[in-house]
XYZ file of C-alpha atoms in Angstrom:
422
model
C 0.000 0.000 0.000
C 1.358 3.445 -0.948
C 2.331 5.496 2.090
C 1.598 9.238 2.125
C 4.986 11.065 2.296
C 3.415 13.813 4.382
C 2.431 11.298 7.002
C 5.900 9.698 7.043
C 7.599 11.025 10.213
C 11.062 9.883 9.102
C 10.834 11.819 5.820
C 9.449 14.881 7.608
C 12.324 14.810 10.102
C 14.794 14.421 7.226
C 13.375 17.493 5.452
C 13.520 19.520 8.650
C 17.108 18.411 9.239
C 18.085 19.384 5.666
C 16.387 22.779 6.086
C 18.231 23.378 9.346
C 21.499 22.394 7.695
C 20.908 24.834 4.803
C 20.020 27.645 7.212
C 23.083 26.880 9.316
C 25.408 26.911 6.276
C 23.830 30.182 5.090
C 24.304 31.757 8.508
C 27.945 30.632 8.603
C 28.573 32.094 5.153
C 27.035 35.433 6.174
C 29.087 35.514 9.380
C 32.329 34.780 7.515
C 31.636 37.248 4.695
C 29.709 39.867 6.645
C 32.270 42.596 5.888
C 31.893 42.160 2.110
C 28.118 41.981 2.438
C 28.222 45.110 4.582
C 30.343 46.912 1.971
C 27.728 46.093 -0.662
C 24.925 47.358 1.574
C 26.620 50.677 2.414
C 27.509 51.231 -1.265
C 23.838 50.850 -2.212
C 22.830 53.217 0.590
C 25.463 55.721 -0.538
C 24.200 55.565 -4.138
C 20.537 56.139 -3.313
C 21.011 58.444 -0.300
C 24.344 60.241 -0.868
C 23.360 63.317 1.140
C 23.120 61.387 4.397
C 26.777 60.464 4.944
C 28.625 62.795 2.584
C 30.959 65.462 3.971
C 28.667 68.162 5.297
C 25.626 65.857 4.970
C 22.816 65.012 7.346
C 24.954 63.180 9.911
C 28.002 65.438 9.386
C 30.259 62.477 8.680
C 33.382 64.666 8.678
C 32.922 64.697 12.458
C 30.643 61.790 13.419
C 32.510 59.186 11.315
C 35.993 60.538 10.552
C 36.436 61.462 14.206
C 33.981 59.192 16.020
C 34.479 55.863 14.207
C 38.256 56.284 13.936
C 38.490 57.217 17.618
C 36.736 53.955 18.527
C 39.200 51.943 16.412
C 42.235 53.534 18.080
C 40.680 53.307 21.543
C 40.287 49.542 21.032
C 43.915 49.367 19.854
C 45.046 51.244 22.952
C 43.103 48.838 25.170
C 44.453 45.744 23.374
C 48.174 46.401 22.820
C 50.830 46.177 25.576
C 52.652 49.503 25.868
C 56.070 47.826 25.701
C 55.238 46.472 22.248
C 54.550 49.985 20.999
C 57.859 51.249 22.364
C 59.714 48.285 20.846
C 58.248 48.880 17.390
C 58.965 52.603 17.495
C 62.662 51.591 17.590
C 62.302 48.948 14.859
C 64.228 50.655 12.023
C 63.752 47.832 9.512
C 59.993 47.923 9.974
C 59.990 51.698 9.363
C 62.173 51.378 6.276
C 60.078 48.647 4.667
C 56.726 50.373 5.151
C 57.710 54.006 4.568
C 60.022 53.365 1.593
C 57.331 51.198 0.004
C 54.669 53.851 0.629
C 56.569 57.012 -0.318
C 59.149 55.786 -2.870
C 58.372 52.400 -4.438
C 54.643 52.950 -5.071
C 55.101 56.469 -6.566
C 57.864 55.136 -8.848
C 55.702 52.222 -10.015
C 52.591 54.364 -10.586
C 54.588 57.066 -12.388
C 55.969 54.438 -14.776
C 52.433 53.198 -15.502
C 51.210 56.783 -16.080
C 53.977 57.428 -18.644
C 53.191 54.139 -20.414
C 49.518 55.197 -20.663
C 50.465 58.652 -21.953
C 52.642 57.068 -24.629
C 50.006 54.517 -25.670
C 46.880 56.686 -25.348
C 47.457 59.973 -27.218
C 43.692 60.278 -27.862
C 43.034 60.638 -24.134
C 40.633 57.720 -23.588
C 41.936 57.526 -20.032
C 41.010 60.840 -18.419
C 44.069 62.940 -17.487
C 42.351 63.914 -14.229
C 42.402 60.212 -13.322
C 46.139 59.997 -14.042
C 46.813 63.097 -11.917
C 44.694 61.522 -9.197
C 46.773 58.346 -9.349
C 49.991 60.279 -8.809
C 48.436 61.902 -5.746
C 47.173 58.503 -4.541
C 50.661 57.012 -4.873
C 52.181 59.771 -2.729
C 49.747 59.798 0.213
C 50.560 57.777 3.354
C 49.050 54.509 4.505
C 45.476 54.530 5.750
C 44.844 55.263 9.414
C 42.224 52.731 10.427
C 41.666 49.786 8.091
C 45.138 48.236 8.105
C 45.199 48.143 11.930
C 41.837 46.337 11.943
C 42.846 43.949 9.133
C 46.187 43.139 10.764
C 44.440 42.309 14.026
C 41.825 40.168 12.243
C 44.510 38.218 10.370
C 46.402 37.426 13.590
C 49.273 39.778 12.755
C 51.138 42.251 14.942
C 48.661 45.106 15.281
C 51.161 47.074 17.397
C 53.536 47.183 14.418
C 50.695 48.304 12.136
C 49.646 50.990 14.607
C 53.157 52.413 14.898
C 53.577 52.567 11.109
C 50.206 54.282 10.756
C 51.250 57.008 13.182
C 54.704 57.477 11.619
C 53.326 57.597 8.052
C 50.557 60.064 8.830
C 52.931 62.391 10.681
C 55.330 62.367 7.698
C 52.609 62.443 5.040
C 51.477 66.086 5.216
C 55.084 67.245 4.767
C 55.963 64.842 1.941
C 52.847 64.274 -0.140
C 52.104 67.722 -1.589
C 55.624 68.522 -2.821
C 56.207 64.949 -4.002
C 52.958 64.929 -6.020
C 53.748 68.180 -7.861
C 57.323 67.012 -8.524
C 56.161 63.761 -10.142
C 53.474 65.228 -12.403
C 54.380 64.689 -16.112
C 55.910 67.747 -17.819
C 53.179 68.205 -20.415
C 50.678 71.037 -20.868
C 47.651 68.847 -20.089
C 48.838 68.526 -16.463
C 49.358 72.286 -15.948
C 46.089 72.766 -13.994
C 47.422 70.428 -11.288
C 51.015 71.634 -11.419
C 50.068 75.267 -10.818
C 47.044 74.734 -8.599
C 48.141 77.473 -6.234
C 46.258 76.168 -3.195
C 47.036 77.295 0.365
C 48.007 74.265 2.453
C 48.007 75.911 5.874
C 44.382 75.067 6.652
C 44.917 71.540 5.341
C 47.878 70.982 7.690
C 45.848 72.279 10.619
C 42.863 70.037 9.812
C 44.959 66.919 9.166
C 46.970 67.183 12.380
C 43.850 68.028 14.380
C 42.168 64.907 13.024
C 45.255 62.752 13.647
C 45.507 64.035 17.210
C 41.844 63.816 18.201
C 40.873 60.642 16.327
C 44.086 58.611 16.751
C 46.602 59.830 19.339
C 44.201 60.866 22.123
C 42.047 57.658 21.987
C 45.222 55.555 21.819
C 46.630 57.311 24.879
C 43.338 56.927 26.780
C 43.240 53.225 25.930
C 46.822 52.743 27.114
C 46.081 54.523 30.418
C 43.005 52.353 31.009
C 44.964 49.200 30.163
C 47.831 50.226 32.437
C 45.479 51.025 35.347
C 43.053 48.081 35.093
C 44.991 45.491 33.104
C 43.161 42.297 34.143
C 39.692 43.829 33.947
C 40.415 45.306 30.522
C 41.518 41.929 29.121
C 38.416 40.195 30.492
C 36.082 42.789 28.967
C 37.841 42.619 25.572
C 37.522 38.829 25.506
C 33.992 38.546 26.900
C 32.314 41.109 24.643
C 34.433 40.537 21.472
C 35.292 44.226 21.319
C 37.537 43.722 18.272
C 34.431 43.263 16.081
C 33.384 46.845 16.799
C 36.509 48.130 15.042
C 35.646 46.139 11.927
C 32.110 47.524 11.949
C 33.538 51.052 12.080
C 35.236 50.363 8.739
C 31.814 50.089 7.130
C 30.968 53.579 8.361
C 34.176 54.924 6.791
C 33.354 53.237 3.460
C 29.793 54.570 3.608
C 31.055 58.117 4.094
C 33.646 57.773 1.310
C 31.164 56.520 -1.300
C 28.491 59.002 -0.252
C 30.878 61.876 -0.943
C 31.881 60.299 -4.246
C 28.293 59.877 -5.481
C 27.256 63.299 -4.169
C 29.917 65.072 -6.268
C 28.983 63.100 -9.395
C 32.613 62.037 -9.896
C 31.869 58.428 -10.848
C 28.845 59.238 -12.993
C 30.670 61.730 -15.235
C 33.915 59.901 -15.919
C 34.432 57.818 -19.080
C 33.714 54.088 -19.100
C 37.292 53.315 -20.180
C 38.619 55.280 -17.229
C 36.340 53.516 -14.725
C 37.231 50.053 -16.040
C 40.924 50.927 -15.960
C 40.731 52.299 -12.398
C 38.814 49.315 -10.995
C 41.049 46.652 -12.557
C 44.311 48.516 -12.016
C 43.509 49.048 -8.327
C 43.028 45.331 -7.736
C 46.176 44.370 -9.651
C 48.231 47.092 -7.959
C 47.177 46.084 -4.449
C 47.884 42.385 -5.042
C 51.318 43.098 -6.593
C 52.283 45.454 -3.764
C 51.206 42.920 -1.136
C 53.360 40.237 -2.802
C 56.331 42.627 -2.941
C 55.956 43.479 0.765
C 55.713 39.791 1.660
C 58.952 38.860 -0.107
C 60.773 41.889 1.293
C 59.827 40.724 4.784
C 60.469 37.033 4.075
C 63.333 36.922 1.545
C 64.625 33.539 0.348
C 66.669 31.692 2.964
C 69.594 31.682 0.539
C 69.925 35.427 1.194
C 69.021 35.571 4.883
C 71.403 32.736 5.788
C 74.499 34.387 4.269
C 76.838 36.195 6.724
C 76.686 39.407 4.669
C 72.911 39.255 4.462
C 72.134 38.286 8.034
C 71.010 41.788 9.062
C 69.796 43.283 5.783
C 67.826 40.204 4.665
C 66.863 38.986 8.127
C 63.410 37.379 8.010
C 60.712 39.139 9.983
C 58.336 37.190 12.173
C 55.078 36.117 10.481
C 53.100 38.565 12.636
C 55.243 41.551 11.621
C 55.151 40.381 8.001
C 51.356 40.531 8.035
C 51.466 44.063 9.464
C 53.817 45.223 6.686
C 51.678 43.541 4.009
C 48.620 45.486 5.143
C 50.386 48.818 5.797
C 52.698 48.997 2.770
C 50.153 48.912 -0.106
C 47.386 50.885 1.674
C 46.520 54.549 1.064
C 44.445 56.969 3.110
C 41.473 59.128 2.133
C 41.785 60.883 5.489
C 44.781 62.800 4.098
C 44.239 62.281 0.359
C 40.883 64.044 -0.056
C 41.594 67.096 2.177
C 44.992 67.472 0.508
C 43.477 67.259 -2.971
C 40.981 70.044 -2.311
C 43.559 72.175 -0.467
C 46.299 71.856 -3.106
C 44.075 72.591 -6.071
C 41.680 75.198 -4.686
C 41.518 77.259 -7.940
C 40.729 74.135 -10.015
C 37.002 73.764 -10.776
C 34.941 71.383 -8.620
C 34.125 69.048 -11.525
C 37.815 68.459 -12.284
C 38.637 67.975 -8.608
C 35.814 65.429 -8.330
C 37.258 63.414 -11.245
C 40.750 63.678 -9.750
C 39.443 62.198 -6.503
C 38.147 59.001 -8.171
C 41.459 57.018 -7.929
C 41.813 57.937 -4.253
C 38.217 57.006 -3.402
C 38.109 53.746 -5.370
C 41.582 52.554 -4.394
C 40.968 53.051 -0.679
C 37.646 51.199 -0.947
C 38.906 48.356 -3.121
C 41.923 47.843 -0.877
C 39.554 46.946 1.988
C 37.676 44.447 -0.199
C 40.881 42.767 -1.417
C 42.452 42.911 2.055
C 39.422 41.013 3.376
C 40.478 38.017 1.254
C 44.100 38.382 2.372
C 42.921 38.151 5.996
C 41.784 34.581 5.327
C 44.961 33.723 3.403
C 47.230 35.021 6.148
C 45.216 33.204 8.816
C 45.662 29.894 6.980
C 49.354 30.683 6.502
C 49.772 31.206 10.251
C 47.857 28.004 11.007
C 50.057 25.968 8.658
C 53.188 27.424 10.210
C 51.841 26.597 13.659
C 51.151 23.011 12.640
C 54.664 22.636 11.237
C 56.201 24.104 14.391
C 58.268 26.930 12.900
C 61.584 26.717 14.779
C 62.856 29.921 13.184
C 60.088 32.001 14.711
C 60.327 30.160 17.996
C 64.024 30.930 18.310
C 64.209 34.414 16.812
C 60.721 35.930 17.143
C 59.516 34.700 20.531
C 62.873 34.978 22.279
C 63.269 38.546 21.124
C 59.771 39.377 22.273
C 60.293 37.824 25.705
C 63.476 39.845 26.158
C 61.836 43.068 24.987
C 58.420 42.722 26.622
C 58.748 40.255 29.441
C 56.962 36.875 29.655
C 53.741 38.335 31.079
C 53.286 40.768 28.167
C 53.881 37.999 25.617
C 51.367 35.753 27.368
C 48.893 38.635 27.523
C 49.289 39.337 23.823
C 48.826 35.676 22.933
C 45.552 35.597 24.874
C 44.372 38.706 23.050
C 45.055 37.183 19.628
C 43.339 33.952 20.689
C 40.039 35.811 21.018
C 40.078 37.400 17.553
C 36.923 36.524 15.615
C 36.815 35.431 12.019
């Protein structure tokens, strides 16, 4: 006799179990990719409601987000990082050289070469010259203030090293970027509007250093004081409430503000299709290439690092420091890039400045998307090294850290990294 499938309890239970399994897998996927999903959501919001989070918009994002969200990120860093680690990395000359030379010398040289190749191969001007000028500015600005600290922490890297390089780069940036950008502009008449912009940079310097002080240095100092005063309580709160996730959520607010300003000015809508395609694809390729370069500079072949003459110059960094360099070296900051652009080229019309800002806006957004995938890659790399029992790191990295920080600080830091969420 044919049995009704609806009345079959075993089949009903099987369907319910399959449904639960599908829902569970979907929930896991959303949790693992929530940053990318969030980026998509805020981009849609920025497109349809650009006046909400643009600079000078409804929520006054130039204060509520650029100060508020960034302050939260650096407060969390101050609460999480042992003070001795910060002092140790401030004296780490090789770390400074790798990140700052990559940011201020290698990237500008590479981008300038690409710009000259485009000028030679595109005399008709299919790629907008404002975009090329914007790329030269993008290449010369320092590393971003917030995202690389969050990404380094999420990947299990040394967020103290990332934090130190962020501070050093953004103190040097205002003095280097403007002059370096004008110096590197091609010597052709079509770039004259940017070469002789005639902007007054005094207000820009004041605004940039005020933002760096209030949104980065002061929250970091407050976090360090709290950690120093109530060390055990601070660690328990960080672990219990997964405070590190708040910093990642703040990145979405920064992306929302960036795209809102971009759509509000009409920069993306008015630029040529060839230019947009070039910018999007070139940004991805550039970030991946720069990350690979930073990785191999930090971890050169053992044939070089084992030689007596290369022991110090080609010394391999610890995996955690390597991750910090890989996130800091290729990254660029809108926090300095956009204010500098509008301050340098005040006499240039708003439409041209909006087009010039496209490389800065898209690169800084795409770098977060691509870095999200590198977080997973670096996590797996660390796990594989842990499974193999890397003797090199055990002898060189941990011993050095114990001597510099003391065993309690190393243990503390290990506990902090153990609680990082995927």
